[in-house]
Each structure stands twice: as structure tokens, then as C-alpha cells.
Coordinates of C-alpha atoms in Angstrom, one line a residue:
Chain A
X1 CA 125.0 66.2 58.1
X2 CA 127.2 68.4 55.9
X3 CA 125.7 69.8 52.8
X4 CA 127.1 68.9 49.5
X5 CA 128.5 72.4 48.9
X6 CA 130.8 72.5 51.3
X7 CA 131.8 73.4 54.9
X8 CA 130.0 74.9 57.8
X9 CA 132.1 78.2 57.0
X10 CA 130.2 79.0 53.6
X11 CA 126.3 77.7 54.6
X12 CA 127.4 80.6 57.9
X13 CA 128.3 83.1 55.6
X14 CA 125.1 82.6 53.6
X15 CA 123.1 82.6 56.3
X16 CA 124.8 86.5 57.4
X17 CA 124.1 87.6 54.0
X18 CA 120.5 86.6 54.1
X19 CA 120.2 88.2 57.8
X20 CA 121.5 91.2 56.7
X21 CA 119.6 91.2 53.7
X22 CA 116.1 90.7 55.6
X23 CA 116.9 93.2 57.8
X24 CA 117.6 96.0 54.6
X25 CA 114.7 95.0 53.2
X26 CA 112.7 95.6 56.7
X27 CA 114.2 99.0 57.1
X28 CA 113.6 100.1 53.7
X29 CA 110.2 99.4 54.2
X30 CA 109.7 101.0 57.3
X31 CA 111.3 104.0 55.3
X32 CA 109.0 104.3 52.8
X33 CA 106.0 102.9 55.4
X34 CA 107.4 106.9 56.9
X35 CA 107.6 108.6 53.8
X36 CA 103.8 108.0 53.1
X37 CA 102.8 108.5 56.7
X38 CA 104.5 112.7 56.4
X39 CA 103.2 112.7 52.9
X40 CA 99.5 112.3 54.3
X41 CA 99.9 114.1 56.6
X42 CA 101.6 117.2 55.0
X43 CA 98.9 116.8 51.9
X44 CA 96.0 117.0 54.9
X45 CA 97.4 120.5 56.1
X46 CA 97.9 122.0 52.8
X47 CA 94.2 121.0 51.4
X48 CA 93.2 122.6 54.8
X49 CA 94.9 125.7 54.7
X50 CA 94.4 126.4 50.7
X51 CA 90.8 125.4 51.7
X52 CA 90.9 128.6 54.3
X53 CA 92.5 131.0 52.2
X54 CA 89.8 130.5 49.1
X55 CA 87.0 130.7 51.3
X56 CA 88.0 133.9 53.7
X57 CA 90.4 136.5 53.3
X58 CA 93.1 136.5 55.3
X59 CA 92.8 140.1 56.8
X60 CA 96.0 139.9 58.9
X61 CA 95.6 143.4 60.6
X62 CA 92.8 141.8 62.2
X63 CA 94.4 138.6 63.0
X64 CA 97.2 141.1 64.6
X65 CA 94.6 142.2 66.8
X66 CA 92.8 139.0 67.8
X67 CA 95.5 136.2 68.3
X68 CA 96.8 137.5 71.3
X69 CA 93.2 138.8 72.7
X70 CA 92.2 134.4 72.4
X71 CA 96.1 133.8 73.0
X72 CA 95.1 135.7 76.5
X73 CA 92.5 132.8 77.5
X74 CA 95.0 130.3 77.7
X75 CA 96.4 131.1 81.2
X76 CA 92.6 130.6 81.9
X77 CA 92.1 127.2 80.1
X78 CA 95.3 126.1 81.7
X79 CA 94.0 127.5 85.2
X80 CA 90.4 125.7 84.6
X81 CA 91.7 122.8 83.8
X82 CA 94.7 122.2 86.5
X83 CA 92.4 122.7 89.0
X84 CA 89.6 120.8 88.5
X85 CA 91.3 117.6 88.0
X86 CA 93.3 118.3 91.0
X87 CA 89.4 118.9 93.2
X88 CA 88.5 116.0 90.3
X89 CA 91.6 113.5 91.7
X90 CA 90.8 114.1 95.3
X91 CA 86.6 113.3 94.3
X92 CA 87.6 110.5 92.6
X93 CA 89.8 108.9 95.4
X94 CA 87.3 109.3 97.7
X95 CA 84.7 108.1 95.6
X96 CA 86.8 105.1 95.1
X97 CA 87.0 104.0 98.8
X98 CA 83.2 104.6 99.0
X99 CA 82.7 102.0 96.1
X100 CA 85.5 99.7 97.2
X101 CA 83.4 100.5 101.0
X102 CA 81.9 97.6 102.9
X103 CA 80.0 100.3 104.8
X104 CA 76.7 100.7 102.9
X105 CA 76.5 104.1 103.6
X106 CA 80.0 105.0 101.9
X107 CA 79.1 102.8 99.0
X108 CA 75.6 104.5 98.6
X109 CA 76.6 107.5 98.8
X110 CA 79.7 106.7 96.4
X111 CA 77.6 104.9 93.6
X112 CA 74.7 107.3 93.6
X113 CA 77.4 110.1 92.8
X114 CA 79.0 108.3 89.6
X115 CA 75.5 107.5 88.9
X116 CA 74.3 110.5 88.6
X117 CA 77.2 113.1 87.6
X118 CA 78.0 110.3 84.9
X119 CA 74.1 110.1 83.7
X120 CA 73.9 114.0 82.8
X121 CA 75.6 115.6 80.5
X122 CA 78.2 118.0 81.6
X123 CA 76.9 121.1 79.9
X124 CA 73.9 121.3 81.6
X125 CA 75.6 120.9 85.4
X126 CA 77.5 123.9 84.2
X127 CA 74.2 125.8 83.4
X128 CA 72.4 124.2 86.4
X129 CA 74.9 125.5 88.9
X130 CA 75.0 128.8 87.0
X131 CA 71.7 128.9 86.6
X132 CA 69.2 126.8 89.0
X133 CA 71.2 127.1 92.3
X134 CA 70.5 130.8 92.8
X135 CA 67.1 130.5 92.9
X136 CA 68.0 127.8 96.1
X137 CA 69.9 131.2 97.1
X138 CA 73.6 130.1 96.2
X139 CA 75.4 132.3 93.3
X140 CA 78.8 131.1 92.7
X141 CA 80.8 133.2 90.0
X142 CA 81.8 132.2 86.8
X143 CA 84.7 130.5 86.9
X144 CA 84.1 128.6 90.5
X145 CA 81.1 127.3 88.8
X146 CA 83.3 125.6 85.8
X147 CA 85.9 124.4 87.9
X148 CA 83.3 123.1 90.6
X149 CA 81.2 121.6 87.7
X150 CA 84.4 120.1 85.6
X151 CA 85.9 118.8 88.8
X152 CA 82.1 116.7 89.6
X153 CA 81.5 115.2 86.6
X154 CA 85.2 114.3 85.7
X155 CA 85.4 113.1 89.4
X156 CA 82.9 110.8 89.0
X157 CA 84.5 109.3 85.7
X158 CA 88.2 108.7 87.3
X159 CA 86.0 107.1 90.3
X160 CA 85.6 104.2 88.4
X161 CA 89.0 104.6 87.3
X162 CA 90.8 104.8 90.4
X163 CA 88.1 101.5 91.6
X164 CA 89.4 99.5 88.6
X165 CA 92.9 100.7 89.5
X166 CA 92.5 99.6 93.1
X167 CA 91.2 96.2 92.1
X168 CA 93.8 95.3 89.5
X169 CA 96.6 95.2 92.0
X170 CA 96.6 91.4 92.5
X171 CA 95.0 90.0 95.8
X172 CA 98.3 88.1 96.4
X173 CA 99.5 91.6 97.3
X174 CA 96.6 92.4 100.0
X175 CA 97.6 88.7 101.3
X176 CA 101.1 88.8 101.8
X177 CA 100.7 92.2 103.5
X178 CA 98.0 90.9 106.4
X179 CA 100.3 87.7 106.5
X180 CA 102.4 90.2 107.7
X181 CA 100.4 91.5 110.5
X182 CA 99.6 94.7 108.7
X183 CA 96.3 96.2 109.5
X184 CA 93.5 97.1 106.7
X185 CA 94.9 100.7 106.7
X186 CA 98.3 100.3 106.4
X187 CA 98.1 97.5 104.0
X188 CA 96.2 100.3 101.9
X189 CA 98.2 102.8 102.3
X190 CA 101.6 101.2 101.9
X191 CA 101.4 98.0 99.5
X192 CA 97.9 98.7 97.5
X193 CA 97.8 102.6 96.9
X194 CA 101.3 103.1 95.4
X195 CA 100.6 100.1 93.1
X196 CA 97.2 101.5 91.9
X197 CA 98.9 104.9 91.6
X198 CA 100.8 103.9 89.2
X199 CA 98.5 102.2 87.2
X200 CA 95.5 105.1 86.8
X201 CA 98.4 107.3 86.1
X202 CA 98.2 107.1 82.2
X203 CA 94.5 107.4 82.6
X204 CA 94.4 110.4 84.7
X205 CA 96.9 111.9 82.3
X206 CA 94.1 111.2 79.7
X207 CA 91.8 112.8 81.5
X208 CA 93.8 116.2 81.9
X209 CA 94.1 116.2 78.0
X210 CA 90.4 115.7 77.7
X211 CA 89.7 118.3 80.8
X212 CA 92.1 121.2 78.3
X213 CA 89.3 120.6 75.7
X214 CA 85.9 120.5 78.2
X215 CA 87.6 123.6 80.0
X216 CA 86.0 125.2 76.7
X217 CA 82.0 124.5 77.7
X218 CA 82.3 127.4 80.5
X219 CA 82.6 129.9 78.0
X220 CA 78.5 129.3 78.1
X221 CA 78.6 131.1 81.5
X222 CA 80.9 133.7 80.4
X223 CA 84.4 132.4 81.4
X224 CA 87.0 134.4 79.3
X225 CA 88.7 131.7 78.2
X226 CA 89.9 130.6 75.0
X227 CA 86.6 129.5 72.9
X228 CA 84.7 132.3 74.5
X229 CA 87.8 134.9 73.2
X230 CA 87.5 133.5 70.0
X231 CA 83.7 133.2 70.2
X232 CA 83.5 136.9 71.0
X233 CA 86.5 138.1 68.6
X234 CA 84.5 136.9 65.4
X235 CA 80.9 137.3 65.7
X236 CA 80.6 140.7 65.1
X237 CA 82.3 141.1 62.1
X238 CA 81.2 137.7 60.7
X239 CA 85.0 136.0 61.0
X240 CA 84.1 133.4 63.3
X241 CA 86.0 131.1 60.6
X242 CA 89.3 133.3 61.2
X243 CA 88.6 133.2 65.2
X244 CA 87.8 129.9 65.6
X245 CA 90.8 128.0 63.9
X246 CA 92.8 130.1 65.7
X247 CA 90.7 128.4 69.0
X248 CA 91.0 124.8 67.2
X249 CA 95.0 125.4 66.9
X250 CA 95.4 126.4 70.3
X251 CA 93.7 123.8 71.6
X252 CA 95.4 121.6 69.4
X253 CA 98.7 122.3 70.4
X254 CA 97.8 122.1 73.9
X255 CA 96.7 118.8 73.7
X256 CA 99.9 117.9 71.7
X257 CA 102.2 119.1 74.3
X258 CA 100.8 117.4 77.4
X259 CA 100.2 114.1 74.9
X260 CA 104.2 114.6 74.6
X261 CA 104.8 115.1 78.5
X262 CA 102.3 112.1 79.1
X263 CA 103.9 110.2 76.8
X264 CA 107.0 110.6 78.6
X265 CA 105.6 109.8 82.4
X266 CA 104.2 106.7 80.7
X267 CA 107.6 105.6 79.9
X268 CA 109.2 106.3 83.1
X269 CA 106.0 104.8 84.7
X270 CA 106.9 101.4 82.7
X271 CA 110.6 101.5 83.1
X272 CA 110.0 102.2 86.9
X273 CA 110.2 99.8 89.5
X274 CA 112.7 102.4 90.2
X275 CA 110.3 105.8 90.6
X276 CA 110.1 105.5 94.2
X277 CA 113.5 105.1 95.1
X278 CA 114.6 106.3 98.2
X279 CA 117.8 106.7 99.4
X280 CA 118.7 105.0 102.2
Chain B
X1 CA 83.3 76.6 124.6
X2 CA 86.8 76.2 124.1
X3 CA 88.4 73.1 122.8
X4 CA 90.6 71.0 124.2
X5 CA 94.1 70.3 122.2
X6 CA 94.7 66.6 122.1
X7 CA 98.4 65.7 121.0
X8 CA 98.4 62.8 118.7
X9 CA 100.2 59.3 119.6
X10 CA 102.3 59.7 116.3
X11 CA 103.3 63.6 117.1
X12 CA 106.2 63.2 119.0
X13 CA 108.9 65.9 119.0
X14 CA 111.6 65.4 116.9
X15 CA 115.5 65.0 117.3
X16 CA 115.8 68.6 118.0
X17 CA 113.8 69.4 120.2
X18 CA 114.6 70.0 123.9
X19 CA 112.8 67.8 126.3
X20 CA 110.3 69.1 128.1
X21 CA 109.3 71.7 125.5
X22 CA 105.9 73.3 125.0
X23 CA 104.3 73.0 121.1
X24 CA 104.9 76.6 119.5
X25 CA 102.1 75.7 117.2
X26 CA 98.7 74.2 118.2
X27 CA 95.8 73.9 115.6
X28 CA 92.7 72.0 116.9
X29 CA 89.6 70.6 114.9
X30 CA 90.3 72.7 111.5
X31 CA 87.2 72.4 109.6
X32 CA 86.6 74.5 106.6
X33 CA 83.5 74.7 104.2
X34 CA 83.4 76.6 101.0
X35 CA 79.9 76.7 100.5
X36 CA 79.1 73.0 100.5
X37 CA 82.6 71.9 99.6
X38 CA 83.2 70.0 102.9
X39 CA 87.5 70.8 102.6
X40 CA 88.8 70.6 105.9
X41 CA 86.9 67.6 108.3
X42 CA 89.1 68.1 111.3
X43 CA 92.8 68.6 111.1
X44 CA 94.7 68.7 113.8
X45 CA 98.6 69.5 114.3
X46 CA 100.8 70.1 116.8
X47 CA 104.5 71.5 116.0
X48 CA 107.3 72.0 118.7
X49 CA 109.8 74.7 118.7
X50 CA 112.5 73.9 116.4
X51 CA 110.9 71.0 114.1
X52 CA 109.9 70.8 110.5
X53 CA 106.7 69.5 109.2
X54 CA 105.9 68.9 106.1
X55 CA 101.9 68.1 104.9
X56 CA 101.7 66.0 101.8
X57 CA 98.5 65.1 99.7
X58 CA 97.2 65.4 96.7
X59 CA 96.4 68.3 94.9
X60 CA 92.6 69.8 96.3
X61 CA 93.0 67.8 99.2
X62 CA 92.9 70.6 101.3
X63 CA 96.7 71.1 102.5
X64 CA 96.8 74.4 101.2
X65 CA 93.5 75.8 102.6
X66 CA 95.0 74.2 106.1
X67 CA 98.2 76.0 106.2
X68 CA 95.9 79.1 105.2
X69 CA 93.3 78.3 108.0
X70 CA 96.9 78.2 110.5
X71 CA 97.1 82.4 110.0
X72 CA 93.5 83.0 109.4
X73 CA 94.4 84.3 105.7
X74 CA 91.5 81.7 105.1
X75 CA 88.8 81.5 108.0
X76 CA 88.1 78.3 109.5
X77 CA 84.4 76.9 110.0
X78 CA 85.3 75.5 113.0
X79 CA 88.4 75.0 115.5
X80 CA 91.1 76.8 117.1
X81 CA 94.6 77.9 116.4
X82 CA 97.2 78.7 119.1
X83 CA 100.4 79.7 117.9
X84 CA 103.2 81.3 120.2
X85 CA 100.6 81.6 122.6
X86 CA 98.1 83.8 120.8
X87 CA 95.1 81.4 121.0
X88 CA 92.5 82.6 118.1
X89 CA 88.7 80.5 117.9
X90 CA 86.9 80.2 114.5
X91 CA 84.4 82.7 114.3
X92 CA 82.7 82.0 110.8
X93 CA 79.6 83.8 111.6
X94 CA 80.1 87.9 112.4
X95 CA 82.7 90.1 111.7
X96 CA 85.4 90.4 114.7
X97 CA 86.1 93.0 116.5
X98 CA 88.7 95.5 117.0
X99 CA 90.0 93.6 119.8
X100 CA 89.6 90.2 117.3
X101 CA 91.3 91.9 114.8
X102 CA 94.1 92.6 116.8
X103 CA 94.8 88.8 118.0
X104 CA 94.6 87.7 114.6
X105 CA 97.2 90.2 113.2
X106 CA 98.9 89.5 116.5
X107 CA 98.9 85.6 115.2
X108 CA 100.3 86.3 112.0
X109 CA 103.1 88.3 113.5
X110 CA 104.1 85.1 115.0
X111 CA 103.8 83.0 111.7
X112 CA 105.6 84.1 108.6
X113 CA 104.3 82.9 105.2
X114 CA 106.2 82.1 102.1
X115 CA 103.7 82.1 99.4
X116 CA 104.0 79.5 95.9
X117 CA 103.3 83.2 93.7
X118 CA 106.0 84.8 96.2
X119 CA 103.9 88.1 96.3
X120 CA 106.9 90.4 96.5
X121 CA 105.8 94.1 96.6
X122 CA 106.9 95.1 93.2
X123 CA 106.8 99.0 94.2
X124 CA 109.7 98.3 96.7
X125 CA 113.3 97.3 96.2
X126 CA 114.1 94.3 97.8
X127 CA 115.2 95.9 101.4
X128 CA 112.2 97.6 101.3
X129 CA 110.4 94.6 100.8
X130 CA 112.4 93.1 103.6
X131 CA 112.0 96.6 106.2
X132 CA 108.6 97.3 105.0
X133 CA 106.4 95.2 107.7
X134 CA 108.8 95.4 111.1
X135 CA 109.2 99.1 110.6
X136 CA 104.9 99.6 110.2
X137 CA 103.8 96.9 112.1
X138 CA 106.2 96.2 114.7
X139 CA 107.2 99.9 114.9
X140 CA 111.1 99.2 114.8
X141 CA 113.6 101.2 113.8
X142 CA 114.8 102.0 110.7
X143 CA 118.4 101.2 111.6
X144 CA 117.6 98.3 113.6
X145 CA 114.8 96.8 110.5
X146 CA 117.9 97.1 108.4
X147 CA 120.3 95.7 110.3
X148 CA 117.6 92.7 110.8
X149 CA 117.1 92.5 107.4
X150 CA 120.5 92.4 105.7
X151 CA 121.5 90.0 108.0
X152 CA 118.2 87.5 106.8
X153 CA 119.5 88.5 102.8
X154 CA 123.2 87.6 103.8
X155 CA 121.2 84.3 105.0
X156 CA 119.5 83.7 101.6
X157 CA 122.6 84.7 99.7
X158 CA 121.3 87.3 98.0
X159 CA 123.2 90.7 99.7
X160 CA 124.0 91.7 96.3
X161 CA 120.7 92.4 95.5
X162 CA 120.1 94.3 98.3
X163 CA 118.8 97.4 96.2
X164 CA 117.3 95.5 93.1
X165 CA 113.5 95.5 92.2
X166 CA 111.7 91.9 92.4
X167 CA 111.1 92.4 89.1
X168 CA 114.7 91.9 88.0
X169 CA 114.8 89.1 89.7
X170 CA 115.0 85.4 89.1
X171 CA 112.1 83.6 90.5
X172 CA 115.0 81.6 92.7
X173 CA 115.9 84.2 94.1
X174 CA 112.4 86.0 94.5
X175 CA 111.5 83.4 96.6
X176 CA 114.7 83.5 98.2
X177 CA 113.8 87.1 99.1
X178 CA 110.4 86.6 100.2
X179 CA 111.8 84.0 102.7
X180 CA 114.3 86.7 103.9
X181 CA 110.9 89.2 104.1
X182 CA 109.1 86.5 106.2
X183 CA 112.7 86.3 108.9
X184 CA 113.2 89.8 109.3
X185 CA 109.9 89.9 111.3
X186 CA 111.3 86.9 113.5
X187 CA 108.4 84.6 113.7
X188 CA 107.7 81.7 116.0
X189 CA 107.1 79.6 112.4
X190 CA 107.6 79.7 109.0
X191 CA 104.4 78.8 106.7
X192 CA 105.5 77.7 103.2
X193 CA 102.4 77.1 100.5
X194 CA 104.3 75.1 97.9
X195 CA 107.3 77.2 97.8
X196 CA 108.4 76.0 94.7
X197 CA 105.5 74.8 92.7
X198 CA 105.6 77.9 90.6
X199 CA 109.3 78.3 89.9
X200 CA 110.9 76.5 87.2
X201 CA 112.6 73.3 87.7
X202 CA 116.6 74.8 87.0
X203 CA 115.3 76.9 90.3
X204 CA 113.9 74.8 92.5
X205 CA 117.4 73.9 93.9
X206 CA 118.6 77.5 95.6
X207 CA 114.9 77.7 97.1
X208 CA 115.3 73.8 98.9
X209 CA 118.7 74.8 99.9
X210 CA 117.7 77.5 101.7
X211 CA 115.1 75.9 103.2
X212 CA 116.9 72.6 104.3
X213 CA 119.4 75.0 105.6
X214 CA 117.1 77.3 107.8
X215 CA 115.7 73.4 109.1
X216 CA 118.8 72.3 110.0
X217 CA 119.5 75.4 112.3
X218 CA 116.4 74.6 114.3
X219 CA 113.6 76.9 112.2
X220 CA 110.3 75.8 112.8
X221 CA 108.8 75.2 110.2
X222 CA 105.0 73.9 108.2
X223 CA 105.7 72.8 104.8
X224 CA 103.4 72.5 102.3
X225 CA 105.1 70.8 99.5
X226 CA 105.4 68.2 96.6
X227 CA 109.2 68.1 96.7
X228 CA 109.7 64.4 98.5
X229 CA 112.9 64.7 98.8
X230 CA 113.0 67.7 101.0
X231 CA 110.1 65.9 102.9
X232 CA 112.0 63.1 103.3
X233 CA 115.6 64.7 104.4
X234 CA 114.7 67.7 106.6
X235 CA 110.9 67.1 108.2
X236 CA 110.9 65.6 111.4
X237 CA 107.3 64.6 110.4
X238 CA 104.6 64.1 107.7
X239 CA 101.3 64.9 107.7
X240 CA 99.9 63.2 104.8
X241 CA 96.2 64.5 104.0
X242 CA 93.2 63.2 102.0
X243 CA 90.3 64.5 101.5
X244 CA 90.5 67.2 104.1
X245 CA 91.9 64.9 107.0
X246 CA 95.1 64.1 108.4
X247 CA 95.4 60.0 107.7
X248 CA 98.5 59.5 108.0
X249 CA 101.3 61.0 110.5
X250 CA 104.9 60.5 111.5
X251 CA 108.3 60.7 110.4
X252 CA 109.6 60.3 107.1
X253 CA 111.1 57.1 107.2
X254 CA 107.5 56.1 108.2
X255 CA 105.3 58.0 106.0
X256 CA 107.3 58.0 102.6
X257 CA 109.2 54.9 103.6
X258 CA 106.2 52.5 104.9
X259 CA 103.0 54.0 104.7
X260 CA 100.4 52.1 106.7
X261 CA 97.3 53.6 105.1
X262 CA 96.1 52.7 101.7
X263 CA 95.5 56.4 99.9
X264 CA 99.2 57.2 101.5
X265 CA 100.3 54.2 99.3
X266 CA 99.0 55.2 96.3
X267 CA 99.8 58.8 96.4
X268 CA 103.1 57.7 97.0
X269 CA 103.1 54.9 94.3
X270 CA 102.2 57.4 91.6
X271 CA 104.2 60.3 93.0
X272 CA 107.4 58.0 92.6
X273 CA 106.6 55.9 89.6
X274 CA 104.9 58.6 87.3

């Protein structure tokens, strides 16, 4: 079995060296794999901002003036947002148990509300509760209507979320709970929801990011928020450009922040049999 | 119409059981269809406090969807299941009512089931697994459930674990635990569905042990299985099925050792030679 160049000691030490060897080469890959990645990236911004500064002039006294005035609507995009998918979370649950609902009623009433806040788009709910429901003699204000019409139609999205959620903890668990004498409800309540919690979590935390960006449409019905700051800021003197890629950035960092925080639940999420423990 | 529980000639209690006793566990006429899959043709079973029974058969000859049929988990077409007392009729045709309801979860209560996928809620360590269902169903107390419960761990020798997640668990010893979960809500019976059919074969010992262990102290027991051996050293009887009926019953040494029926011979024939 031996080979002919000698003992087991050198054909080990060969086989380190090679190890090692594979695993430099894999690194310095991944290095340069990064290098390129930044470089992109880096080559992206600065095309983008020369771009911007050949085609307006960067007036900064008026910048001065109009960062913070858009700066200003982000308490309001936050508030928008934060609220509607908490009214959005609470639609969707119940609209869950009405599709997950034996009672045809419940179901009905649960399917023909996906149905329809899914099938339209959301600018127009935002206009037709602005708009249309005064003449049926109900005038809600501006920023009720956005949170009201945000918290519908993304309700009726994380529906079918929460549903799928629901359905994807394993029967096996519904099973061993009644085998245990527990009753419909508390089998629900204690063995199916936490479970299908934690699986619409990283979806719901989707959602919020998308909600930061949608927050933007009720600046049709005069919301002072950040698009309609910015929206306002630049049309007069014709520097929407300037007003608007100040928008864009907010938004973008926004989105970039809560993608970080997400990120993190995600992880603890995964690593977590251990999130709900209780001490004992 | 209620039916009439006839106990077979070849059901006699076993060794351990006190004379005079009363059957814990009485199923009459168990018929099941799924759709026109005819699976269950009339099983009866009658268990005695104290024994361990163990159904043999092939695999799709219905043992499973029997031991299922025993806590209503799967309902029966036809028949009627008495265990500990609570006496519960098919009713394949309406929903039950509240009152239904109640007797079947009232059933289950009585018969703990180990299940071949374990089914350990993953969300709760493994004394919340264990606490879980005698704190909410049987409204006990928290002190008392874990009292109960570390007791039935010390039992499956897993106290060390007590505060571990099923998923950092072997499957030995998730099985283990799930036994545990099924003792701390003191049953009348233990259900197993092929324990250890889904555990791999370095693990199947602990899980037998365990079990031969809780026979020998006087558990009563249903056993699905394929192990023979543990049919053969623990069950006071066999129930060997084909083809959704019982066709052969009695002890081991009669079953395994001289089967009088033909299909119990050739189960057993290839079972032990391949």
C-alpha cells in the first residue's frame, strides 16, 4: 500500500501543503472577487455624481435651504409607514384565519378582500378614499387616508403571507398537539402561531422596507412627507433634479438601514430555537 | 345502536395483569375507507391494564391508520373506541359537536401518542415540550407540570437536556423526549406509530430500551412496530394484520414463533430471511 517514495510522514506533509495551498489560492480569489465588486461599485457613484454636477449647478445656498425642509418629512415617512403595517399586520392576521376559515362566511369575506385590494392599484385607493368617499359623506384627512389606504392594500398582500406561513408549519405539529388533547384554539395559539411567526417574519420585514418607499404615493393627497417636500422644494425654480436626489438618497438610506436591522432579526430568527426562552 | 365489545378467544391478559381486571382499552369493529380504499375491514382489540401489544403487518396494511383510528387523529367509518372509559362511536358523516369534541379530546388525554416523525415542538425547549400540554389542557400547575415532567426526563435519561431545543438533539433522544412529553400527561396507554422507523439504525437501541423498560414496569402499551425483537421480548401479544384485518392474534411465542395462518408465515419468512 505504501508509495514508492517513501513513508506515510511525507505523502501527509504533501497533502498539508496542497490543503493550504488550495485554501490561498481560494482566498486570494475571493480578494480580488471583492476588489472588483467596490470597484463597480465606487465607479457607479462617481459616473453618477460627475453626471449631476455637468448637468446642474450645484447652488449649495439653496441646498442649505432645502435638505432639511425634505430632511423634515422623514419623521412623517417613518410615522406613515410604522403605522400602517402595524393596522396592515393586524388585517393580514385576520385575513389569514378568514382564508384558513372553514366557516364560509369568514372565508368569503376574507378572499374577496385580497381579491379586490390586491386587483387595484394602490394609487388609486389613495385617491378614491381622498376623493370618492366624500361624496358618500365620509372626509378623512390626509394622512389617515394614507395610512388607512397603505395599511388595506399591504394587508391584503401579507394575508396571503401570513396563510402560507400558517400552512408551512408541518401537520405533524397540529397532530401531536390534538394527540395531546389540546383544543383547536389552543393548538393555534400555542404550537402553530409561534411557529408561523417566525416564519413570515423576514417577509413582513420586507414589507416594511417596501411600505418606507409606497409611504411616498400620499404625497398625491398632500401628505408633507418626504417626496412631496422635495416635490414642492424644486418645481418652482426648475431644480426638481437637485430636490429629488436628495428624496432618492433619503429614501435610499432608509431602506439600507432597516435592510441592515432586518438582516440582523433574520439571523437571530435562524439561530433561534432559543428566541423564546423563558426563564423558568 | 351501540355495539357490543366481543373479547377474542386468543386475547387473554397477560402475565401481568391482575385477575379480575377490566380492559383499559376497547376498540370494536374499526373500519376505515379512504375514498374507496377499503383499509380497515373490522379490527378489533382489547388491551388490559398493564400489557403490551404490539400490531405487526406489512407495510399499507393498515396498522398505522388503526393505531390512528384508536385516538380519533384519523376518523373511523365505522366502530367504536372505549378507552379508560371514555366510550367515543364513529361518526363519519357530520361534524361533532361541542359536547363530541370534548369526549374525543377527553379520549386522547387518556392515550398518549409517540409518533415515527417524533413531532417535537421545535419553538419550545424540551421542558416546555414536556409542560406544554398538562399545564393548557389539564390546567395543572406550573410547579406540579414540572415536577411531573422532570421526573418522566430522569426516566428517559435525558435530565441533562432539560433546557435544550429538539433541534439540537439526536433523533435517539428526540424520541426519547417525545416519550417523556406523552408520560407527563399520565395516560391510560401509550400509542407508538413506528417509533423508530425514522431514526437511524446506531439509534434505534436507546429508543427500544426505553420502551422495553417502561413494558416491564407495567405501562400499557399499543405498538406499532417492525422491530421483532422488541415484539417478541416485551408484548404480551401480537396482533398481526393483513389487509386491514386482524388474522392472527396471540403471544409471541405463538405469532413470531408458530404462526398458524399463511400471510403471518410469509411475512415472517421474509421479515427474517431478507
Amino acid at each position: 500500500m505504501m508509495g514508492p517514495a517513501g513513508g506515510p510522514g511525507v505523502g501527509l506533509s504533501a497533502n498539508q501543503q496542497l490543503v493550504a495551498d488550495i485554501e490561498r489560492a481560494r482566498e486570494q480569489r475571493g480578494r480580488s472577487w471583492r476588489t472588483k465588486f467596490l470597484i463597480t461599485w465606487a465607479f457607479i457613484v462617481v459616473g453618477l455624481v460627475a453626471f449631476i454636477l455637468i448637468t446642474v449647478s450645484v447652488d449649495s445656498a439653496f441646498l442649505e435651504k432645502v435638505v432639511p425642509f425634505i430632511l423634515a418629512g422623514v419623521p412623517i415617512t417613518l410615522f406613515l409607514a410604522v403605522t400602517s403595517i402595524f393596522f396592515a399586520t393586524i388585517l393580514a392576521a385576520l385575513g389569514a384565519l378568514g382564508r384558513l376559515s372553514r366557516n364560509p362566511y369568514l372565508n368569503g369575506i376574507a378572499s374577496f378582500y385580497v381579491s379586490f385590494f390586491r386587483g387595484t392599484p394602490l394609487l388609486l385607493q389613495i385617491l378614491f378614499i381622498f376623493l370618492a368617499l366624500p361624496q358618500a359623506g365620509i372626509v378623512l384627512p390626509e394622512i389617515p387616508t394614507a395610512i388607512v389606504a397603505l395599511s388595506l392594500n399591504y394587508g391584503s398582500y401579507m394575508t396571503e403571507v401570513f396563510r402560507s406561513g400558517i400552512e408551512a408549519v408541518p401537520h405533524g405539529q397540529t397532530e401531536a398537539a390534538q394527540s395531546l388533547g389540546m383544543t383547536g384554539r389552543t393548538t393555534f395559539r400555542r404550537i402553530i402561531a409561534p411557529q408561523a411567526f417566525r416564519i413570515v417574519t423576514p417577509a413582513v420585514g420586507n414589507d416594511f422596507v417596501a411600505m418606507i418607499k409606497d409611504s411616498s404615493l400620499a404625497s398625491v393627497v398632500g401628505v408633507q412627507e418626504v417626496l412631496w417636500r422635495a416635490q414642492t422644494a424644486g418645481r418652482p425654480t426648475f431644480q426638481s433634479m437637485q430636490t429629488l436626489l436628495v428624496a432618492a438618497f433619503i429614501y435610499w438610506v432608509l431602506t439600507i438601514i432597516f435592510s441592515l436591522f432586518q438582516g440582523r432579526l433574520e439571523k437571530r430568527m435562524a439561530t433561534g430555537d432559543r428566541v423564546q426562552r423563558r426563564a423558568q | 345502536m351501540t355495539l357490543q365489545h366481543v373479547i377474542g378467544p386468543s386475547e387473554l391478559p397477560g402475565a401481568l395483569v391482575k385477575p379480575g381486571a377490566e380492559p383499559i382499552v376497547k376498540a370494536t369493529a374499526i373500519e376505515k375507507h379512504f375514498d374507496d380504499n377499503h383499509v380497515l375491514r373490522g379490527c378489533s382489540m382489547t388491551v388490559f391494564p398493564g400489557e403490551t401489544v404490539t400490531i405487526l403487518g406489512r407495510s399499507g396494511s393498515g396498522k398505522s391508520t388503526f393505531l390512528r383510528c384508536l385516538n380519533f387523529l384519523e376518523e373511523p367509518t365505522a366502530g367504536m373506541v372505549d378507552i379508560g372509559g371514555v366510550v367515543v362511536q364513529a361518526e363519519p358523516l357530520k361534524r361533532r359537536d361541542r359536547a363530541g369534541q370534548a369526549r374525543i379530546r377527553q379520549l386522547r388525554i387518556h392515550a398518549g401518542m409517540v409518533f415515527q416523525e417524533f413531532n417535537l415542538f421545535p419553538h419550545l425547549s424540551v421542558i416546555g415540550n414536556l409542560i406544554e400540554a398538562p399545564i393548557h389542557v389539564k390546567g395543572v400547575g406550573k410547579k406540579e407540570a414540572i415536577e411531573l415532567a422532570e421526573g418522566n426526563l430522569a426516566r428517559v435519561g435525558l435530565s441533562e437536556k432539560r433546557d435544550e431545543y429538539p433541534s439540537r438533539l439526536s433523533g435517539g433522544q428526540r424520541q426519547r423526549v417525545a416519550i417523556a412529553r406523552a408520560l407527563t400527561m399520565e395516560p391510560d396507554v401509550l400509542l407508538f406509530d413506528e417509533p423508530t422507523s425514522a431514526l437511524d439504525p446506531s439509534l434505534v437501541g436507546e429508543v427500544l430500551k426505553v420502551m422495553e423498560s417502561l413494558a416491564h414496569e407495567g405501562r400499557t402499551m399499543i405498538v406499532v412496530t417492525h422491530e421483532m425483537a422488541f415484539a417478541r421480548e416485551a408484548a404480551d401479544r401480537v396482533y398481526f394484520m393483513d389487509e386491514g384485518l386482524f388474522v392472527e392474534v396471540g403471544p409471541p411465542e405463538q405469532v413470531i414463533g408458530n404462526p398458524q395462518d399463511e400471510r403471518t408465515r410469509t411475512f415472517l419468512a421474509r421479515f427474517l430471511h431478507g
